[in-house]
Amino acid sequence: MLNFEYMGKDGGRVNPGLPLTSANKEIFLECDKDFEDARIILFGAPFDGTTSYRPGTRFGSSAIRRESFGIESYSPYLDRDLMDALVLDCGDLELCFGDTEAVLEDIDRQTWAVLEHGKLPFMLGGEHLVTLGAFRAALRRYGDISIIHFDAHADLREDYLGVALSHACVLRRCWELVGDDRIHQFGIRSGDREEFRWGRGHVHTHRFDFDGLEDTVTALADRPVYFTVDLDVLDPSVFPGTGTPEPGGVSFDALRQAVTYVCSRANVVACDVNELSPHYDPSGISAMAACKIVREMLLALNK
Ligand SMILES: [Mn+2]
């Protein structure tokens, strides 16, 4: 577990007093502000222990950090620059593979600590199950919280091959904590028949694209929102670097506009970006797409 309270004294990069943090650790581009000043705390949850098909998302957060130096810190879309954004990247959590519940507890504790300091936790996965750990903390902090969920997959299974704690079930686990009408899904184009049937009575599933997003954000008004972005909502032609690619997804620019809208207009109190599995895309374009989405989200959130 990273102890970020002591980080940022030297621009966030050097932290010789902590056993789990190396002095030369990479950070997301320009996200090296002092802890005291930072409004957004970025951290990685490099876990892929329940991945149902192709593993590798444990390498997602480090790839996003490393490749972030290949994009500009300035966004021409928003006319804002990460150099001015109050963000500190605390690095990756050290998570124990083999004990999923212990991993979720570690993520929960980290997220809770960030929230307790009045800051916004921004988690980089990892597989999608990591959302459950962060959401548990956000729910304790904000009882009346809703979820906006971008994904190719509904993730509403009761269990996957008998296992409840699977990335294929993560939104169902979240639903068990908040109940009906609190989960708003967009871009969904995959799931079994039972997931879609069950979902109709319990969550709001917007299939294939972002139609209805403005109405959802408007209806949520100032209520707290947990925003989770599974990058496989993108079409695999622009984002092949993922464990369960699903053809027929949204374009990069559609996702960019949608995340910007949510981060600008909704009361996002915690968020995550997950499911980059960089080794399935030797071209590196998937990692770059992830970096650019993270940059746009950080800049839109830093209002
Ligand atoms: Mn997915």
Short mmCIF file of C-alpha atoms and ligand atoms in Angstrom, two decimals:
data_model
loop_
_atom_site.label_atom_id
_atom_site.label_comp_id
_atom_site.label_asym_id
_atom_site.label_seq_id
_atom_site.Cartn_x
_atom_site.Cartn_y
_atom_site.Cartn_z
CA MET A 1 0.00 0.00 0.00
CA LEU A 2 1.41 3.35 -0.95
CA ASN A 3 1.47 5.94 1.74
CA PHE A 4 0.83 9.01 -0.36
CA GLU A 5 0.68 11.31 2.64
CA TYR A 6 4.42 11.61 2.46
CA MET A 7 4.60 11.99 -1.26
CA GLY A 8 4.95 15.08 -3.33
CA LYS A 9 7.48 16.86 -1.18
CA ASP A 10 9.88 16.88 -4.06
CA GLY A 11 7.45 17.18 -6.91
CA GLY A 12 6.08 13.72 -6.16
CA ARG A 13 8.96 11.92 -7.83
CA VAL A 14 11.37 11.26 -5.01
CA ASN A 15 10.21 9.42 -1.96
CA PRO A 16 13.15 7.67 -0.35
CA GLY A 17 11.44 7.14 3.00
CA LEU A 18 8.88 4.65 1.76
CA PRO A 19 9.65 0.98 1.27
CA LEU A 20 7.21 0.39 -1.58
CA THR A 21 8.04 3.42 -3.68
CA SER A 22 11.15 3.75 -5.79
CA ALA A 23 12.83 7.09 -6.21
CA ASN A 24 12.76 6.97 -10.00
CA LYS A 25 9.22 5.75 -10.43
CA GLU A 26 7.37 6.87 -13.50
CA ILE A 27 4.40 9.18 -13.29
CA PHE A 28 1.68 10.09 -15.72
CA LEU A 29 2.74 13.10 -17.73
CA GLU A 30 3.04 16.23 -15.52
CA CYS A 31 1.09 14.62 -12.65
CA ASP A 32 3.71 15.45 -10.05
CA LYS A 33 2.07 18.17 -7.98
CA ASP A 34 2.47 18.35 -4.18
CA PHE A 35 0.07 16.14 -2.28
CA GLU A 36 -1.24 19.07 -0.31
CA ASP A 37 -2.11 20.99 -3.48
CA ALA A 38 -3.39 18.07 -5.53
CA ARG A 39 -7.11 17.80 -6.16
CA ILE A 40 -6.89 14.51 -8.05
CA ILE A 41 -4.89 11.50 -6.90
CA LEU A 42 -4.00 9.06 -9.65
CA PHE A 43 -3.04 5.52 -8.70
CA GLY A 44 -2.76 2.16 -10.44
CA ALA A 45 -4.43 -1.13 -9.53
CA PRO A 46 -2.46 -3.61 -11.67
CA PHE A 47 -4.63 -6.66 -11.10
CA ASP A 48 -5.93 -9.17 -13.65
CA GLY A 49 -6.54 -12.22 -11.48
CA THR A 50 -10.14 -12.87 -12.61
CA THR A 51 -9.73 -12.15 -16.32
CA SER A 52 -12.02 -14.52 -18.25
CA TYR A 53 -10.24 -14.62 -21.63
CA ARG A 54 -6.83 -13.08 -22.38
CA PRO A 55 -4.83 -11.85 -19.35
CA GLY A 56 -2.46 -8.89 -19.28
CA THR A 57 -4.29 -5.88 -17.84
CA ARG A 58 -1.91 -5.99 -14.87
CA PHE A 59 0.46 -4.19 -17.24
CA GLY A 60 -2.10 -1.53 -18.17
CA SER A 61 -1.39 1.18 -15.63
CA SER A 62 2.40 1.07 -16.09
CA ALA A 63 1.98 1.21 -19.88
CA ILE A 64 -0.29 4.25 -19.56
CA ARG A 65 2.32 6.03 -17.43
CA ARG A 66 5.23 5.12 -19.68
CA GLU A 67 3.48 5.98 -22.94
CA SER A 68 2.01 9.21 -21.59
CA PHE A 69 5.30 10.88 -22.44
CA GLY A 70 4.45 10.28 -26.09
CA ILE A 71 1.52 12.70 -26.00
CA GLU A 72 1.39 16.42 -25.28
CA SER A 73 0.35 17.69 -21.88
CA TYR A 74 -1.72 20.34 -23.68
CA SER A 75 -5.20 19.52 -24.97
CA PRO A 76 -6.32 21.53 -28.00
CA TYR A 77 -9.82 20.16 -27.40
CA LEU A 78 -10.10 21.79 -23.99
CA ASP A 79 -7.39 24.46 -24.23
CA ARG A 80 -6.00 23.23 -20.91
CA ASP A 81 -2.63 21.80 -19.95
CA LEU A 82 -1.70 19.09 -17.45
CA MET A 83 1.14 21.35 -16.35
CA ASP A 84 -1.53 23.48 -14.68
CA ALA A 85 -3.68 20.60 -13.41
CA LEU A 86 -3.49 19.75 -9.71
CA VAL A 87 -2.86 16.03 -10.07
CA LEU A 88 -0.47 13.72 -8.24
CA ASP A 89 0.29 10.25 -9.57
CA CYS A 90 1.06 8.01 -6.59
CA GLY A 91 2.11 4.97 -8.62
CA ASP A 92 0.75 1.46 -8.49
CA LEU A 93 -0.65 -0.36 -5.50
CA GLU A 94 1.22 -3.51 -4.62
CA LEU A 95 -1.52 -6.11 -4.87
CA CYS A 96 -1.53 -9.78 -3.91
CA PHE A 97 -2.54 -12.10 -6.74
CA GLY A 98 -4.40 -15.17 -5.50
CA ASP A 99 -6.64 -13.43 -2.98
CA THR A 100 -9.20 -11.35 -4.83
CA GLU A 101 -10.96 -10.08 -1.71
CA ALA A 102 -7.65 -8.91 -0.23
CA VAL A 103 -6.98 -6.98 -3.45
CA LEU A 104 -10.40 -5.32 -3.28
CA GLU A 105 -9.80 -4.37 0.35
CA ASP A 106 -6.46 -2.77 -0.51
CA ILE A 107 -8.07 -0.78 -3.33
CA ASP A 108 -10.93 0.18 -1.01
CA ARG A 109 -8.50 1.41 1.66
CA GLN A 110 -6.51 3.49 -0.82
CA THR A 111 -9.64 5.01 -2.36
CA TRP A 112 -11.09 5.77 1.05
CA ALA A 113 -7.89 7.51 2.14
CA VAL A 114 -7.93 9.73 -0.93
CA LEU A 115 -11.58 10.61 -0.31
CA GLU A 116 -10.90 11.30 3.37
CA HIS A 117 -8.37 13.91 2.28
CA GLY A 118 -11.06 15.61 0.23
CA LYS A 119 -9.45 14.62 -3.05
CA LEU A 120 -10.72 12.78 -6.10
CA PRO A 121 -9.40 9.24 -6.61
CA PHE A 122 -8.62 8.37 -10.25
CA MET A 123 -7.68 4.70 -10.59
CA LEU A 124 -5.94 3.06 -13.54
CA GLY A 125 -6.65 -0.67 -13.98
CA GLY A 126 -6.11 -3.46 -14.18
CA GLU A 127 -9.13 -5.49 -15.07
CA HIS A 128 -12.61 -4.18 -14.44
CA LEU A 129 -13.17 -5.92 -11.10
CA VAL A 130 -10.91 -3.31 -9.47
CA THR A 131 -13.87 -0.94 -9.78
CA LEU A 132 -15.66 -2.83 -7.01
CA GLY A 133 -12.97 -2.02 -4.45
CA ALA A 134 -12.98 1.69 -5.26
CA PHE A 135 -16.75 1.83 -5.49
CA ARG A 136 -17.19 0.33 -2.02
CA ALA A 137 -15.16 3.21 -0.58
CA ALA A 138 -16.97 5.83 -2.66
CA LEU A 139 -20.32 4.42 -1.54
CA ARG A 140 -19.36 4.64 2.14
CA ARG A 141 -18.27 8.22 1.64
CA TYR A 142 -21.27 9.25 -0.51
CA GLY A 143 -24.39 7.21 0.24
CA ASP A 144 -26.45 8.62 -2.60
CA ILE A 145 -24.01 7.67 -5.36
CA SER A 146 -24.80 6.58 -8.91
CA ILE A 147 -22.58 4.89 -11.49
CA ILE A 148 -21.98 5.93 -15.07
CA HIS A 149 -20.44 2.94 -16.85
CA PHE A 150 -18.91 2.86 -20.34
CA ASP A 151 -18.19 -0.65 -21.64
CA ALA A 152 -18.69 -3.12 -24.46
CA HIS A 153 -19.86 -5.66 -21.88
CA ALA A 154 -22.79 -5.50 -19.51
CA ASP A 155 -20.81 -7.15 -16.68
CA LEU A 156 -24.11 -8.03 -14.98
CA ARG A 157 -23.66 -11.78 -14.53
CA GLU A 158 -24.69 -13.29 -11.22
CA ASP A 159 -21.50 -15.33 -11.42
CA TYR A 160 -18.95 -16.40 -14.02
CA LEU A 161 -18.37 -20.17 -13.94
CA GLY A 162 -19.56 -20.14 -10.35
CA VAL A 163 -17.33 -17.25 -9.23
CA ALA A 164 -19.00 -14.08 -8.03
CA LEU A 165 -15.85 -11.95 -7.86
CA SER A 166 -15.08 -11.81 -11.59
CA HIS A 167 -14.61 -8.90 -13.94
CA ALA A 168 -17.59 -10.32 -15.87
CA CYS A 169 -19.81 -9.63 -12.82
CA VAL A 170 -18.47 -6.33 -11.52
CA LEU A 171 -21.52 -4.17 -12.18
CA ARG A 172 -23.79 -6.84 -10.69
CA ARG A 173 -21.68 -6.71 -7.51
CA CYS A 174 -21.99 -2.92 -7.50
CA TRP A 175 -25.76 -3.19 -8.00
CA GLU A 176 -25.99 -5.40 -4.90
CA LEU A 177 -24.60 -2.46 -2.93
CA VAL A 178 -26.81 0.32 -4.34
CA GLY A 179 -29.93 -1.33 -5.76
CA ASP A 180 -32.12 -0.40 -8.70
CA ASP A 181 -31.90 2.63 -10.99
CA ARG A 182 -28.44 3.75 -9.84
CA ILE A 183 -26.36 2.23 -12.66
CA HIS A 184 -26.31 3.85 -16.13
CA GLN A 185 -24.49 1.84 -18.79
CA PHE A 186 -23.46 3.07 -22.25
CA GLY A 187 -21.91 1.43 -25.30
CA ILE A 188 -23.01 -2.05 -24.24
CA ARG A 189 -22.97 -4.55 -27.11
CA SER A 190 -22.18 -7.86 -25.42
CA GLY A 191 -23.61 -10.03 -22.69
CA ASP A 192 -25.64 -13.18 -22.36
CA ARG A 193 -29.41 -13.22 -22.75
CA GLU A 194 -29.97 -13.43 -19.01
CA GLU A 195 -27.81 -10.38 -18.32
CA PHE A 196 -29.85 -8.23 -20.68
CA ARG A 197 -33.14 -9.66 -19.38
CA TRP A 198 -32.16 -9.09 -15.75
CA GLY A 199 -30.72 -5.66 -16.49
CA ARG A 200 -34.01 -4.33 -17.87
CA GLY A 201 -35.56 -4.40 -14.41
CA HIS A 202 -32.62 -3.09 -12.43
CA VAL A 203 -30.20 -0.87 -14.36
CA HIS A 204 -30.35 1.56 -17.28
CA THR A 205 -28.58 -0.03 -20.24
CA HIS A 206 -27.95 2.14 -23.30
CA ARG A 207 -26.81 -0.18 -26.03
CA PHE A 208 -24.12 0.41 -28.65
CA ASP A 209 -23.34 4.11 -28.19
CA PHE A 210 -23.79 7.18 -25.98
CA ASP A 211 -27.37 8.03 -26.89
CA GLY A 212 -29.11 9.30 -23.78
CA LEU A 213 -25.95 10.40 -22.00
CA GLU A 214 -26.93 14.06 -21.81
CA ASP A 215 -30.34 13.20 -20.36
CA THR A 216 -28.73 10.92 -17.78
CA VAL A 217 -26.20 13.52 -16.67
CA THR A 218 -28.92 16.18 -16.53
CA ALA A 219 -31.16 13.93 -14.44
CA LEU A 220 -28.37 13.13 -12.00
CA ALA A 221 -27.82 16.88 -11.50
CA ASP A 222 -25.50 17.43 -8.53
CA ARG A 223 -25.75 13.92 -7.13
CA PRO A 224 -22.40 12.13 -6.70
CA VAL A 225 -21.28 9.91 -9.56
CA TYR A 226 -18.75 7.10 -9.75
CA PHE A 227 -17.51 7.05 -13.36
CA THR A 228 -16.02 3.80 -14.67
CA VAL A 229 -14.58 3.55 -18.18
CA ASP A 230 -13.82 0.13 -19.62
CA LEU A 231 -11.74 1.04 -22.64
CA ASP A 232 -13.08 -1.93 -24.61
CA VAL A 233 -16.12 0.25 -25.28
CA LEU A 234 -13.89 1.48 -28.11
CA ASP A 235 -13.95 -0.42 -31.37
CA PRO A 236 -11.08 -2.95 -31.45
CA SER A 237 -9.86 -1.36 -34.69
CA VAL A 238 -8.70 1.61 -32.59
CA PHE A 239 -8.24 -0.34 -29.35
CA PRO A 240 -7.11 -3.92 -29.96
CA GLY A 241 -5.01 -4.00 -26.78
CA THR A 242 -7.59 -5.52 -24.47
CA GLY A 243 -8.53 -8.91 -23.08
CA THR A 244 -12.02 -9.34 -24.51
CA PRO A 245 -12.20 -7.32 -27.74
CA GLU A 246 -15.71 -6.81 -29.04
CA PRO A 247 -16.14 -5.57 -32.63
CA GLY A 248 -18.67 -2.84 -33.30
CA GLY A 249 -17.54 -0.30 -30.74
CA VAL A 250 -17.48 3.48 -30.60
CA SER A 251 -14.88 5.68 -32.27
CA PHE A 252 -12.08 7.32 -30.34
CA ASP A 253 -13.59 10.74 -30.80
CA ALA A 254 -17.02 9.60 -29.65
CA LEU A 255 -15.47 8.28 -26.44
CA ARG A 256 -13.37 11.41 -25.99
CA GLN A 257 -16.43 13.63 -26.27
CA ALA A 258 -18.46 11.41 -23.95
CA VAL A 259 -15.85 11.24 -21.17
CA THR A 260 -15.32 14.99 -21.44
CA TYR A 261 -19.04 15.55 -21.09
CA VAL A 262 -19.35 13.38 -18.00
CA CYS A 263 -16.23 14.79 -16.32
CA SER A 264 -17.28 18.39 -17.05
CA ARG A 265 -20.99 18.21 -16.28
CA ALA A 266 -21.54 15.42 -13.76
CA ASN A 267 -20.50 15.53 -10.11
CA VAL A 268 -17.81 12.86 -10.52
CA VAL A 269 -16.40 12.03 -7.07
CA ALA A 270 -14.28 9.02 -8.08
CA CYS A 271 -13.42 7.33 -11.37
CA ASP A 272 -11.41 4.67 -13.09
CA VAL A 273 -10.13 3.69 -16.53
CA ASN A 274 -9.50 0.00 -17.00
CA GLU A 275 -8.91 -3.04 -19.26
CA LEU A 276 -5.89 -1.88 -21.26
CA SER A 277 -3.83 -5.01 -21.95
CA PRO A 278 -0.92 -3.45 -23.78
CA HIS A 279 0.85 -6.54 -25.09
CA TYR A 280 -1.97 -7.44 -27.45
CA ASP A 281 -1.22 -4.31 -29.42
CA PRO A 282 2.43 -4.19 -30.48
CA SER A 283 1.69 -1.01 -32.45
CA GLY A 284 1.17 0.82 -29.13
CA ILE A 285 -1.87 2.66 -30.44
CA SER A 286 -4.12 1.23 -27.73
CA ALA A 287 -1.87 2.55 -24.97
CA MET A 288 -1.81 5.94 -26.67
CA ALA A 289 -5.60 5.96 -26.91
CA ALA A 290 -5.74 5.19 -23.18
CA CYS A 291 -3.27 8.00 -22.40
CA LYS A 292 -5.26 10.51 -24.36
CA ILE A 293 -8.55 9.52 -22.73
CA VAL A 294 -6.92 9.79 -19.28
CA ARG A 295 -5.47 13.21 -20.16
CA GLU A 296 -8.83 14.53 -21.35
CA MET A 297 -10.57 13.18 -18.25
CA LEU A 298 -8.01 14.70 -15.89
CA LEU A 299 -8.25 18.08 -17.61
CA ALA A 300 -12.05 18.03 -17.61
CA LEU A 301 -12.18 16.98 -13.94
CA ASN A 302 -9.70 19.65 -12.86
CA LYS A 303 -12.28 22.40 -13.10
MN MN B 1 -15.61 -4.80 -21.08
#
